[in-house]
PDB file of C-alpha atoms in Angstrom:
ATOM      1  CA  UNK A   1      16.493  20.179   5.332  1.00  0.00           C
ATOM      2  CA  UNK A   2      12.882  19.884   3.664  1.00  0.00           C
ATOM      3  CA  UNK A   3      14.299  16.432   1.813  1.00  0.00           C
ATOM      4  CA  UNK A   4      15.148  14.962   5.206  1.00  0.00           C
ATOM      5  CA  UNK A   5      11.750  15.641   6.783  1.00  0.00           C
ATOM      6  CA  UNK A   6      10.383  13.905   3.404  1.00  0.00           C
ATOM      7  CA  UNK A   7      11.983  11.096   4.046  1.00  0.00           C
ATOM      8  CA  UNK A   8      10.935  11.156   7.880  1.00  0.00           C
ATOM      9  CA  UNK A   9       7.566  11.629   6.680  1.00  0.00           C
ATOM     10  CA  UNK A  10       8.161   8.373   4.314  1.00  0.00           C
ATOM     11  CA  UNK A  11       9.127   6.241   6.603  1.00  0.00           C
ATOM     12  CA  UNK A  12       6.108   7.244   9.173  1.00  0.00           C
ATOM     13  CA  UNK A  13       3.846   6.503   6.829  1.00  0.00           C
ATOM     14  CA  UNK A  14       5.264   3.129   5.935  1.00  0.00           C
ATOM     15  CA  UNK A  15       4.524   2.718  10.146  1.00  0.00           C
ATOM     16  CA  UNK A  16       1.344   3.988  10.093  1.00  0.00           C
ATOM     17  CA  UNK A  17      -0.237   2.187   6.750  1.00  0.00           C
ATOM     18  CA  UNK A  18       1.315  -1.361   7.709  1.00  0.00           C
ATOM     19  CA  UNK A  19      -0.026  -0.663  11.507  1.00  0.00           C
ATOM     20  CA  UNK A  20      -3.484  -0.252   9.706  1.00  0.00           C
ATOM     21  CA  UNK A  21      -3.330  -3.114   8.402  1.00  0.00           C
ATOM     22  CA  UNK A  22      -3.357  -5.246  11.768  1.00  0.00           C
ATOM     23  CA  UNK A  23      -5.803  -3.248  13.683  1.00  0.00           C
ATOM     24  CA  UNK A  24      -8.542  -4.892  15.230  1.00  0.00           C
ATOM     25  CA  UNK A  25     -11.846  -3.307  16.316  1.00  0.00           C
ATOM     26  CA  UNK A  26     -11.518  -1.128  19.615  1.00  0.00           C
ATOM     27  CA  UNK A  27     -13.613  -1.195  22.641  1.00  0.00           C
ATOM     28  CA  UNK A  28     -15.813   1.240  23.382  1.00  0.00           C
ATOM     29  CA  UNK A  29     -14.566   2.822  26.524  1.00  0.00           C
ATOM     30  CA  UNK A  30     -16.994   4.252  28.943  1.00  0.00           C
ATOM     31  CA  UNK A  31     -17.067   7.788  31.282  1.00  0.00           C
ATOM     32  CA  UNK A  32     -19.609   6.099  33.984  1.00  0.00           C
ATOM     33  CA  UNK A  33     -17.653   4.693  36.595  1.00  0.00           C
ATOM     34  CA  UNK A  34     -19.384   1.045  37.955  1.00  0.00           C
ATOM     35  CA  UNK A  35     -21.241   1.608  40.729  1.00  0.00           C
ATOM     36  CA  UNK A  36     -21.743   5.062  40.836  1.00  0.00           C
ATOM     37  CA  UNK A  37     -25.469   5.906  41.625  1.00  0.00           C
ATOM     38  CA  UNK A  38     -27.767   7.745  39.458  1.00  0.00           C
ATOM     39  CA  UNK A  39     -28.759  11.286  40.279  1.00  0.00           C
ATOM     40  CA  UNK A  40     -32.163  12.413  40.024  1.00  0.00           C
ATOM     41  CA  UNK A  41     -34.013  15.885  40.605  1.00  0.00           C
ATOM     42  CA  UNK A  42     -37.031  16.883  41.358  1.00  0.00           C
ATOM     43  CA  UNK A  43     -39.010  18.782  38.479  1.00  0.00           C
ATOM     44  CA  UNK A  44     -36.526  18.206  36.452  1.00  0.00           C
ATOM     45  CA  UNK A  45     -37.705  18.442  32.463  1.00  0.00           C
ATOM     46  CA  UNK A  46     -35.445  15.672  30.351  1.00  0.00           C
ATOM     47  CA  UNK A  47     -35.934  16.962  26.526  1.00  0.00           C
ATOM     48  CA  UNK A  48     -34.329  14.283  23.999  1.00  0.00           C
ATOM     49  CA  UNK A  49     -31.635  16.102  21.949  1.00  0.00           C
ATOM     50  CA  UNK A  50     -31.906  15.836  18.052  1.00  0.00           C
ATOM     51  CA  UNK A  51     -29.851  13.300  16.625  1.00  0.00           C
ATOM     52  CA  UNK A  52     -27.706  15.235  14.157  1.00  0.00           C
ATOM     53  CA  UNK A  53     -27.231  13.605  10.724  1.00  0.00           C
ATOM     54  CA  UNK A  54     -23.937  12.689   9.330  1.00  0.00           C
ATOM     55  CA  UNK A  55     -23.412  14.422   6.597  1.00  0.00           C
ATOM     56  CA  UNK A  56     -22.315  11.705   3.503  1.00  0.00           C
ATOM     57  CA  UNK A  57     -19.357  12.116   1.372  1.00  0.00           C
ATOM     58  CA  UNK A  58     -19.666  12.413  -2.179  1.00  0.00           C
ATOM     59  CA  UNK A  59     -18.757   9.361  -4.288  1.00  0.00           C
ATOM     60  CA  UNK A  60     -15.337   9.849  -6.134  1.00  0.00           C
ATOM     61  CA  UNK A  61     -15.766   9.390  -9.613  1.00  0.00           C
ATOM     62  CA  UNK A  62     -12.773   8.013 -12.007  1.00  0.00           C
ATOM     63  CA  UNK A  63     -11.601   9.938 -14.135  1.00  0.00           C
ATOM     64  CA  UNK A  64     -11.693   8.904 -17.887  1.00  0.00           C
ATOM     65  CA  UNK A  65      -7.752   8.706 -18.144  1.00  0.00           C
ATOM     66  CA  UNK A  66      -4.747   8.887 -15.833  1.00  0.00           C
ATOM     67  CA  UNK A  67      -2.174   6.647 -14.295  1.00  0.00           C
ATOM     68  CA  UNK A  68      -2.141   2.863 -15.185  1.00  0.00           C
ATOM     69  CA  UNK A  69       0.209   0.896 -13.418  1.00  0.00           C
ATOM     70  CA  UNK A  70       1.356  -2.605 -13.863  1.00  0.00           C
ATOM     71  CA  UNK A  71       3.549  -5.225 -13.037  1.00  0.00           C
ATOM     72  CA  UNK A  72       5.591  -6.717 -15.853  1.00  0.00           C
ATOM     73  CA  UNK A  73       6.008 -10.017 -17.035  1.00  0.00           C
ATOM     74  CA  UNK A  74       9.237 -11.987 -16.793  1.00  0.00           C
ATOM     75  CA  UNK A  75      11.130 -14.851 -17.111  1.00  0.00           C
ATOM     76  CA  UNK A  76      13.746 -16.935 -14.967  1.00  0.00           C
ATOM     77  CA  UNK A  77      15.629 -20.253 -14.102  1.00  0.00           C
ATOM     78  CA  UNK A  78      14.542 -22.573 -11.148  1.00  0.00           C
ATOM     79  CA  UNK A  79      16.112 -21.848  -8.032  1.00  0.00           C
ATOM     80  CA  UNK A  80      17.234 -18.592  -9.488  1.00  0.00           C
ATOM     81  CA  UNK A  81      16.048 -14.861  -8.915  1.00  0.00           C
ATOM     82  CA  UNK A  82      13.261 -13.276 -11.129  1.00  0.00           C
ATOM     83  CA  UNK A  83      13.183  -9.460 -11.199  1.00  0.00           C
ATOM     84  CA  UNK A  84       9.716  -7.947 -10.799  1.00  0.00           C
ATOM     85  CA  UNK A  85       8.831  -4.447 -11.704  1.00  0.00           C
ATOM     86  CA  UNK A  86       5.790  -1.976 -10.915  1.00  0.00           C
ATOM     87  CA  UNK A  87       5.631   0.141 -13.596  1.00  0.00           C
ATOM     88  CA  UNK A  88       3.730   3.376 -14.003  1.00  0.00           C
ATOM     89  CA  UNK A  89       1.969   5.563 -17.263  1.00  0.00           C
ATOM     90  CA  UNK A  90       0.283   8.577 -18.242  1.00  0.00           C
ATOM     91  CA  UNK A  91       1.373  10.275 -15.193  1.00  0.00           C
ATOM     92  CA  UNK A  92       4.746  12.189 -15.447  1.00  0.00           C
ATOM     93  CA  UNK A  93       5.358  14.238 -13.746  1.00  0.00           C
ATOM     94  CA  UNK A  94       1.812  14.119 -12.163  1.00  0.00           C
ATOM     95  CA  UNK A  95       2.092  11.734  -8.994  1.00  0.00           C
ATOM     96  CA  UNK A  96       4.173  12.603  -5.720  1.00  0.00           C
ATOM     97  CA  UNK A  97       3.441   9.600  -3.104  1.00  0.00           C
ATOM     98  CA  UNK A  98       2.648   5.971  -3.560  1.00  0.00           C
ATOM     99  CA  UNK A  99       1.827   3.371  -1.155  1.00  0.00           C
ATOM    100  CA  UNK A 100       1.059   0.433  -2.604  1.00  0.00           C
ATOM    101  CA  UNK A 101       0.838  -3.602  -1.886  1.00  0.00           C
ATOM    102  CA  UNK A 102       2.252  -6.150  -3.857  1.00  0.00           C
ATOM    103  CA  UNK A 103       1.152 -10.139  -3.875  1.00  0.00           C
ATOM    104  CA  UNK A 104       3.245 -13.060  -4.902  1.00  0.00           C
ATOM    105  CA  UNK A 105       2.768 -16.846  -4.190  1.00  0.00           C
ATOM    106  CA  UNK A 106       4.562 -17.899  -1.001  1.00  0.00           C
ATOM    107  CA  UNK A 107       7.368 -20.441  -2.512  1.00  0.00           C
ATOM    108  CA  UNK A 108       8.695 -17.688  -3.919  1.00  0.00           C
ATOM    109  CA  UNK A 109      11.375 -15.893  -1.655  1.00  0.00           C
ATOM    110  CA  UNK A 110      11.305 -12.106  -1.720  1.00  0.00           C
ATOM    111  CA  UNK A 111      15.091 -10.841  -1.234  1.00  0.00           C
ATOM    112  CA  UNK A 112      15.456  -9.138   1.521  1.00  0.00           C
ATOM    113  CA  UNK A 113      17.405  -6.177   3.335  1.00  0.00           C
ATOM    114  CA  UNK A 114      16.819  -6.555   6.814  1.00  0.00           C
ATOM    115  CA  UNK A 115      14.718  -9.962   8.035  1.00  0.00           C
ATOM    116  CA  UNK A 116      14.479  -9.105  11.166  1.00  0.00           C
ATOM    117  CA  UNK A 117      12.427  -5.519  10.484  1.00  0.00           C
ATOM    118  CA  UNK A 118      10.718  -7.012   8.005  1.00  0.00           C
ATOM    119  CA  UNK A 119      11.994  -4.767   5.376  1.00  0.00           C
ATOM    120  CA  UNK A 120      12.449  -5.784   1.505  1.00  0.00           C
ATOM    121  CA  UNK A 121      15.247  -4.841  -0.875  1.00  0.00           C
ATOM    122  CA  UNK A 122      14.757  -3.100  -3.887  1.00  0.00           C
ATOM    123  CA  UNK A 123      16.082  -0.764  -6.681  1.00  0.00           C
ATOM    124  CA  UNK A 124      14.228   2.234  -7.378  1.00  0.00           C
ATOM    125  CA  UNK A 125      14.125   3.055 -10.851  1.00  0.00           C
ATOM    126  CA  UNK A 126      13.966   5.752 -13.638  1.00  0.00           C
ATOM    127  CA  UNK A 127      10.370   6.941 -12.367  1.00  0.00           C
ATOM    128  CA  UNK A 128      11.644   7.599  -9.089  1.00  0.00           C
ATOM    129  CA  UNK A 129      14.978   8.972  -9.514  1.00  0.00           C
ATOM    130  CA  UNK A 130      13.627  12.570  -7.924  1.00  0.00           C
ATOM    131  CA  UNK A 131      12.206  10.567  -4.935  1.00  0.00           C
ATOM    132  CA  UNK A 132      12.995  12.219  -1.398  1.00  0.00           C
ATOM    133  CA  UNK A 133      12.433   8.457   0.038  1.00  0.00           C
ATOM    134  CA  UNK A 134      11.449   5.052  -0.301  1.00  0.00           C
ATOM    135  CA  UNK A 135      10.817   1.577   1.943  1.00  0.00           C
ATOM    136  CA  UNK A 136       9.544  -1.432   1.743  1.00  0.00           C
ATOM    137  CA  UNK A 137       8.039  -3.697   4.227  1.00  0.00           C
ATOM    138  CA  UNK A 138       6.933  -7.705   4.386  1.00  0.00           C
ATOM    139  CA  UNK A 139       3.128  -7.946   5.501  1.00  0.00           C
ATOM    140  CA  UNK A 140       4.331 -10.724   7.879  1.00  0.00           C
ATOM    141  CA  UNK A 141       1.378 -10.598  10.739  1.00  0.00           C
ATOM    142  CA  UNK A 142      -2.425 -10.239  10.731  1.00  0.00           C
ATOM    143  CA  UNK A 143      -2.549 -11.180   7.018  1.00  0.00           C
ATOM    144  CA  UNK A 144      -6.300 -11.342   5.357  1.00  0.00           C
ATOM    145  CA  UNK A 145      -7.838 -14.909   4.788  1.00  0.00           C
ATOM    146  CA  UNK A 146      -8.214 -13.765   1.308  1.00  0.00           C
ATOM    147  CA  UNK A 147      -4.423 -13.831   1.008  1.00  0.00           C
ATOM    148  CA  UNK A 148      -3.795 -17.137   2.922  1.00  0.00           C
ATOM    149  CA  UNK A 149      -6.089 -19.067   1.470  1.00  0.00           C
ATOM    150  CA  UNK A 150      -4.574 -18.522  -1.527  1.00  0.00           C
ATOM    151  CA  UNK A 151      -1.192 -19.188  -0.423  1.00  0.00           C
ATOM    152  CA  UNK A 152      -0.238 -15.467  -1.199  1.00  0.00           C
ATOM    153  CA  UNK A 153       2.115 -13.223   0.185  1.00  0.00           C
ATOM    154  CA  UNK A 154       2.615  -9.656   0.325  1.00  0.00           C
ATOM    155  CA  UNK A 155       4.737  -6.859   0.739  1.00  0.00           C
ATOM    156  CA  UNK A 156       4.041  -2.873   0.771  1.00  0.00           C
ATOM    157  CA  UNK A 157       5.827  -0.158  -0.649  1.00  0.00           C
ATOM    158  CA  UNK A 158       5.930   3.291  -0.535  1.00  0.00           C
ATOM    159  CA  UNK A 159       7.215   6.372  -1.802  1.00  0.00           C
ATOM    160  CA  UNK A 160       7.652  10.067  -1.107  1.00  0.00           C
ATOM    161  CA  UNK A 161       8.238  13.437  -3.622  1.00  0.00           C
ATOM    162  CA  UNK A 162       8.415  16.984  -2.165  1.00  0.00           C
ATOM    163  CA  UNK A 163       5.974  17.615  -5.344  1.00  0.00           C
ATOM    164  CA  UNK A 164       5.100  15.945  -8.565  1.00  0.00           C
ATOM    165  CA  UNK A 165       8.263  14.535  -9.471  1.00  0.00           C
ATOM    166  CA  UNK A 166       6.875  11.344 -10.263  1.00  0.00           C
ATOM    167  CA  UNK A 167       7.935  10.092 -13.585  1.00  0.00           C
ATOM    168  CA  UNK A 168       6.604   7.426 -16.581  1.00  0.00           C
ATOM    169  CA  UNK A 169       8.951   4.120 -16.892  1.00  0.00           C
ATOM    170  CA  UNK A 170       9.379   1.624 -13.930  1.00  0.00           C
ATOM    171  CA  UNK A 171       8.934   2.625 -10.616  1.00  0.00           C
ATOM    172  CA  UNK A 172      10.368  -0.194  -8.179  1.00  0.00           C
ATOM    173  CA  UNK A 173      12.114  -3.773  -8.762  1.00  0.00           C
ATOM    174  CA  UNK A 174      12.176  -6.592  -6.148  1.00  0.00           C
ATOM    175  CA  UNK A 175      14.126  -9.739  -6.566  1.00  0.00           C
ATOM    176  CA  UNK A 176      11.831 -13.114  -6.117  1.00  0.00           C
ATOM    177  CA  UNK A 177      13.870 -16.401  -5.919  1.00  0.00           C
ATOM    178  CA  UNK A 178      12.092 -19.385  -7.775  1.00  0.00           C
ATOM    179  CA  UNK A 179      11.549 -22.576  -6.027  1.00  0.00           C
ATOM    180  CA  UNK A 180      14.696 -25.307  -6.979  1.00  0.00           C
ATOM    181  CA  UNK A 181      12.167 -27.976  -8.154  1.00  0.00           C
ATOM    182  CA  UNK A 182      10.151 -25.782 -10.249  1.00  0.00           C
ATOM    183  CA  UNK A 183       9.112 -27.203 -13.890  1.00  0.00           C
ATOM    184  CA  UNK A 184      10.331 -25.456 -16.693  1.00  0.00           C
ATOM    185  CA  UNK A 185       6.514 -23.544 -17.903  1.00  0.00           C
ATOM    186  CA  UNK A 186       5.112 -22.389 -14.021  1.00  0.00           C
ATOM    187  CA  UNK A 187       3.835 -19.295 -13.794  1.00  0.00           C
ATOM    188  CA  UNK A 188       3.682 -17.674 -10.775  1.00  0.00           C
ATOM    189  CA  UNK A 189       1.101 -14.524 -10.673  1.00  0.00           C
ATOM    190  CA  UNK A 190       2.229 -11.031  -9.152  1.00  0.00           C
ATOM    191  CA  UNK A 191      -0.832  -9.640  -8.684  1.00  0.00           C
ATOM    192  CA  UNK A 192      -2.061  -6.017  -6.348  1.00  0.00           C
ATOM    193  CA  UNK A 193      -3.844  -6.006  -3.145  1.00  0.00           C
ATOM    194  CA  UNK A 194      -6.175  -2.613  -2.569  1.00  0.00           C
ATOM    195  CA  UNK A 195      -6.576  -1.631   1.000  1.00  0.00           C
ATOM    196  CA  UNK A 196      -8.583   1.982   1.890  1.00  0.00           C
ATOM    197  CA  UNK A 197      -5.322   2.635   3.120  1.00  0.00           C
ATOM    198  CA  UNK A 198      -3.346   2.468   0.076  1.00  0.00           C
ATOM    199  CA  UNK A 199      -2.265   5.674  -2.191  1.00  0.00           C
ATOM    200  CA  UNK A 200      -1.330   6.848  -5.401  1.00  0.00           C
ATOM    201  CA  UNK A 201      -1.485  10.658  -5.438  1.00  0.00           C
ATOM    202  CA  UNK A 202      -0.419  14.121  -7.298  1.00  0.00           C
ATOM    203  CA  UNK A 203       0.184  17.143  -4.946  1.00  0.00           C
ATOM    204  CA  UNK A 204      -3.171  18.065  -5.505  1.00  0.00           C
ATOM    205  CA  UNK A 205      -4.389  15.078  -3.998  1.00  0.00           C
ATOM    206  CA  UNK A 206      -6.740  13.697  -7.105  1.00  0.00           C
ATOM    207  CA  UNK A 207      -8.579  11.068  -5.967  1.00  0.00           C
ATOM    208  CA  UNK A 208      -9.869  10.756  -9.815  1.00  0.00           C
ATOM    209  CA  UNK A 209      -6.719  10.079 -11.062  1.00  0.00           C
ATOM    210  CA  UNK A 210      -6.130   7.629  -7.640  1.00  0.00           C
ATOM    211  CA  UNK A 211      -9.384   5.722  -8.199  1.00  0.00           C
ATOM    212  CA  UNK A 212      -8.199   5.554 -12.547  1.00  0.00           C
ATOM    213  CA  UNK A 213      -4.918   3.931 -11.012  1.00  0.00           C
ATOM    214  CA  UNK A 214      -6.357   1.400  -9.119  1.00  0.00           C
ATOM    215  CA  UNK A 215      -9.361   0.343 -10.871  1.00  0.00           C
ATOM    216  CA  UNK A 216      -7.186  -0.358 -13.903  1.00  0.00           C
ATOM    217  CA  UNK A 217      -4.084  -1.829 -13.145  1.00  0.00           C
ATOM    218  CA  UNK A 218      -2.565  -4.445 -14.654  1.00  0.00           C
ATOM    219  CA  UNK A 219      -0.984  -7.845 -13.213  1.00  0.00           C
ATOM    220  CA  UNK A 220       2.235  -9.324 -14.126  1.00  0.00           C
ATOM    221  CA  UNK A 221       3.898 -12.864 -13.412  1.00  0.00           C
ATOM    222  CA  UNK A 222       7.473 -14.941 -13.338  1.00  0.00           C
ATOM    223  CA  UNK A 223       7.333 -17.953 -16.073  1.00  0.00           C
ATOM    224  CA  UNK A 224       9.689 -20.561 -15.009  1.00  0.00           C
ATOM    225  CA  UNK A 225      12.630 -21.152 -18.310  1.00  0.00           C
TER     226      UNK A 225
END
C-alpha cells in the first residue's frame, strides 16, 4: 500500500505548508514559576558557560540549468472560464514533489471542488500522470499585505511521486471565470508567490535544481476576447 501512504503523505503536507502560512510568532514560555524565591548558597562559585556558536548553513547555489516552470498564456470570453496551466521543463523525469502557490487577481473566480474546505478543482495533466497524489487549497485566511494590496489572490498546490516520475509538458490546470463586464483586451496576470515553505524537488532533494526553478520562472495571464 506504499501509493496510499503517498497520498496520505500528500495531503499532510498540503496541512502542514498552508498551516505555515498563518502562523504567527510564539511566546516564549518560561520554566520559573512566579513567585518562587531564589536559592542561594554559600561559597558557591557561578562560572558563565560559553555561549556556543551556531554553526551557519552554506548558501545554496543555482545551478546553471534545470527546471523552468511557467504559467501559460490564454485567452477567453467575459463571464466565461479561462483555463490556466503550470507548466514544467528540463526536468523529466527528474522532480518527485511540488508545492507551489499560484496568484490571480481577485474578480476572477477560481472553480472550485469543495467551498467549504477551501479546496480548488483541477485536472492534472500529462506531467503528472505517474503522480501518487495531488490537492489544492484556496489561501483564504492570514493572507500577506503584499497580496492584498494588490488585490491578489492565491491558491497552493501540491503534488506527490513515490520517486522521480515527474514528467516535461503541463503539470496542473485550474479553471478561472472572467468577470461579466470585462472589456474585450484585459489582461489579467497569473503570476507565483515564493514562500520558504514552498518545494520543487527530485528524490535526491536538489536544492540547485529547486533554487533554478524558482528563480526563473515564468508568468502567464488570461486576455479577455
Amino acid at each position: 500500500m506504499r501509493g496510499f501512504r503517498k497520498i496520505i503523505s500528500a495531503v499532510m503536507a498540503v496541512g502542514v505548508l498552508m498551516s505555515l502560512t498563518a502562523c504567527g510568532d510564539k511566546k516564549n514560555n518560561s520554566s520559573t514559576l512566579e513567585g518562587e524565591p531564589q536559592r542561594t548558597f554559600p561559597n558557591e562559585v557561578v562560572t558563565a558557560k560559553p555561549k556556543e556558536e551556531t554553526p551557519t548553513a552554506p548558501e545554496i547555489v543555482a545551478a546553471e540549468d534545470g527546471p523552468r516552470l511557467s504559467i501559460g498564456n490564454t485567452t477567453a470570453k467575459a463571464g466565461e472560464y479561462a483555463e490556466v496551466t503550470l507548466y514544467v521543463e528540463n526536468a523529466d523525469q527528474n522532480w518527485s514533489f511540488c508545492g507551489i502557490h499560484i496568484t490571480f487577481p481577485d474578480v476572477l473566480e477560481v472553480e472550485m471542488f469543495n467551498v467549504e474546505k477551501d479546496l480548488v478543482k483541477f485536472e492534472r495533466g500529462g506531467a503528472s500522470q505517474y503522480s501518487a497524489g495531488a490537492t489544492s487549497m484556496l489561501w483564504v485566511e492570514n493572507m500577506p499585505e503584499s497580496l492584498t494590496s494588490q488585490n491578489l489572490s492565491c491558491l497552493f498546490f501540491t503534488e506527490i511521486f513515490e520517486s522521480d516520475y515527474g514528467l516535461d509538458g503541463d503539470i496542473v490546470t485550474f479553471r478561472m471565470k472572467i468577470p461579466e463586464d470585462a472589456e474585450s483586451g484585459t489582461v489579467y496576470p497569473i503570476g507565483f508567490y515564493y514562500m520558504n515553505t514552498d518545494k520543487f524537488q527530485n528524490s535526491k532533494k536538489d536544492l540547485s535544481l529547486e533554487k533554478y526553478a524558482f528563480e526563473n520562472w515564468k508568468e502567464g495571464s488570461i486576455t479577455v476576447e
